Amino acid sequence: MSSGDKKAARPARPHGAVREFLKLIVELDSSRFASSRIKAGLLLLGLLAAFGLFGYAVAAGLSHYL
């Protein structure tokens, strides 16, 4: 019996926004160029600030209606 008929399942890979987020983290950690590190760090800080503002806006909106 040959096991060649079954194809090995490939591990799931992150796509889209998750993949870009992971690439930013890796670039921040391992880039040789300071400008790339600074850019990746600023993008991550901006993303964190955007999530914080979104969370604040949702909480403020819900408290206004409740």
Coordinates of N, CA and C in Angstrom, one line a residue:
M1 N 0.8 -1.2 0.0 CA 0.0 0.0 0.0 C 0.9 1.2 0.0
S2 N 0.5 2.1 -0.8 CA 1.3 3.4 -0.9 C 0.6 4.5 -0.2
S3 N 1.3 5.3 0.5 CA 0.7 6.4 1.2 C 0.8 7.7 0.3
G4 N 1.3 7.5 -0.9 CA 1.4 8.6 -1.9 C 0.1 9.2 -2.3
D5 N -1.0 8.5 -2.1 CA -2.3 9.0 -2.6 C -2.8 10.1 -1.7
K6 N -2.4 10.1 -0.4 CA -2.8 11.2 0.5 C -1.9 12.4 0.4
K7 N -2.5 13.5 0.3 CA -1.6 14.7 0.3 C -1.5 15.2 1.8
A8 N -0.3 15.6 2.1 CA 0.0 16.1 3.4 C -0.7 17.5 3.6
A9 N -1.4 17.6 4.7 CA -2.1 18.9 5.0 C -1.0 20.0 5.3
R10 N -1.2 21.1 4.6 CA -0.3 22.2 4.9 C -0.8 23.0 6.1
P11 N 0.1 23.5 6.9 CA -0.3 24.3 8.0 C -0.9 25.6 7.6
A12 N -1.9 26.0 8.3 CA -2.6 27.3 7.9 C -1.6 28.5 8.1
R13 N -1.6 29.4 7.2 CA -0.7 30.5 7.2 C -1.6 31.8 7.4
P14 N -1.2 32.7 8.2 CA -1.9 33.9 8.4 C -2.0 34.7 7.1
H15 N -3.1 35.3 6.8 CA -3.3 36.1 5.6 C -3.8 37.5 6.0
G16 N -3.6 38.4 5.1 CA -4.2 39.7 5.2 C -3.5 40.6 6.3
A17 N -4.4 41.1 7.1 CA -4.0 42.1 8.2 C -3.1 41.4 9.2
V18 N -3.4 40.1 9.5 CA -2.6 39.4 10.5 C -1.2 39.2 10.0
R19 N -1.1 38.8 8.8 CA 0.3 38.6 8.2 C 1.1 39.9 8.2
E20 N 0.4 41.0 7.8 CA 1.1 42.3 7.8 C 1.5 42.7 9.2
F21 N 0.7 42.5 10.2 CA 1.0 42.8 11.5 C 2.3 42.0 12.0
L22 N 2.3 40.7 11.7 CA 3.4 39.9 12.0 C 4.7 40.3 11.3
K23 N 4.6 40.7 10.0 CA 5.7 41.2 9.3 C 6.3 42.5 9.9
L24 N 5.4 43.4 10.4 CA 5.9 44.6 11.1 C 6.7 44.3 12.4
I25 N 6.2 43.3 13.1 CA 6.9 42.9 14.4 C 8.2 42.3 14.0
V26 N 8.3 41.5 13.0 CA 9.6 40.9 12.6 C 10.5 42.0 12.1
E27 N 10.0 42.9 11.3 CA 10.9 44.0 10.8 C 11.4 44.9 11.9
L28 N 10.6 45.1 12.8 CA 11.0 46.0 14.0 C 12.1 45.3 14.7
D29 N 12.1 44.0 14.8 CA 13.0 43.3 15.6 C 14.3 43.0 14.8
S30 N 14.2 42.7 13.5 CA 15.4 42.2 12.9 C 15.9 43.0 11.7
S31 N 15.4 44.1 11.4 CA 15.8 44.9 10.3 C 17.2 45.5 10.5
R32 N 18.1 45.5 9.5 CA 19.4 46.0 9.6 C 19.4 47.6 9.6
F33 N 18.4 48.1 9.0 CA 18.4 49.6 8.8 C 17.5 50.3 9.9
A34 N 18.1 51.3 10.4 CA 17.4 52.0 11.5 C 16.1 52.7 11.0
S35 N 16.1 53.1 9.8 CA 14.9 53.8 9.2 C 13.8 52.8 9.1
S36 N 14.1 51.5 8.8 CA 13.0 50.5 8.7 C 12.5 50.2 10.1
R37 N 13.4 50.1 11.0 CA 12.9 49.8 12.4 C 12.1 50.9 13.0
I38 N 12.5 52.2 12.7 CA 11.7 53.3 13.2 C 10.3 53.3 12.5
K39 N 10.3 53.1 11.2 CA 9.0 53.1 10.5 C 8.1 52.0 11.0
A40 N 8.6 50.8 11.2 CA 7.8 49.7 11.7 C 7.3 50.0 13.1
G41 N 8.2 50.6 14.0 CA 7.8 50.9 15.3 C 6.7 52.0 15.3
L42 N 6.8 53.0 14.5 CA 5.8 54.0 14.4 C 4.5 53.5 13.9
L43 N 4.5 52.6 12.9 CA 3.3 52.0 12.4 C 2.6 51.1 13.5
L44 N 3.4 50.4 14.3 CA 2.8 49.6 15.4 C 2.2 50.5 16.5
L45 N 2.9 51.6 16.8 CA 2.4 52.5 17.8 C 1.1 53.2 17.3
G46 N 1.1 53.5 16.0 CA -0.2 54.1 15.4 C -1.3 53.1 15.4
L47 N -1.0 51.8 15.1 CA -2.0 50.8 15.2 C -2.6 50.6 16.6
L48 N -1.7 50.6 17.6 CA -2.1 50.5 19.0 C -3.0 51.7 19.4
A49 N -2.6 52.9 18.9 CA -3.4 54.1 19.3 C -4.7 54.0 18.6
A50 N -4.8 53.5 17.4 CA -6.1 53.4 16.6 C -7.0 52.5 17.4
F51 N -6.5 51.3 17.8 CA -7.3 50.4 18.6 C -7.8 51.0 19.9
G52 N -6.9 51.8 20.6 CA -7.3 52.4 21.8 C -8.4 53.5 21.6
L53 N -8.2 54.3 20.5 CA -9.3 55.3 20.2 C -10.6 54.6 19.9
F54 N -10.5 53.5 19.1 CA -11.7 52.8 18.7 C -12.4 52.2 20.0
G55 N -11.6 51.6 20.9 CA -12.2 51.1 22.1 C -12.8 52.2 22.9
Y56 N -12.2 53.3 23.0 CA -12.7 54.4 23.8 C -14.0 55.0 23.2
A57 N -14.0 55.1 21.8 CA -15.2 55.6 21.1 C -16.4 54.6 21.3
V58 N -16.2 53.3 21.2 CA -17.2 52.4 21.4 C -17.8 52.4 22.9
A59 N -16.9 52.5 23.8 CA -17.3 52.6 25.2 C -18.1 53.9 25.5
A60 N -17.6 55.0 24.9 CA -18.3 56.3 25.1 C -19.7 56.3 24.4
G61 N -19.7 55.7 23.2 CA -21.0 55.6 22.5 C -22.0 54.7 23.3
L62 N -21.6 53.6 23.8 CA -22.5 52.8 24.5 C -22.9 53.4 25.8
S63 N -22.1 54.1 26.5 CA -22.5 54.8 27.8 C -23.5 55.9 27.5
H64 N -23.4 56.5 26.3 CA -24.3 57.6 25.9 C -25.7 57.1 25.7
Y65 N -25.8 55.9 25.2 CA -27.1 55.3 24.9 C -27.7 54.5 26.0
L66 N -26.9 54.1 27.0 CA -27.4 53.3 28.1 C -27.7 54.1 29.3

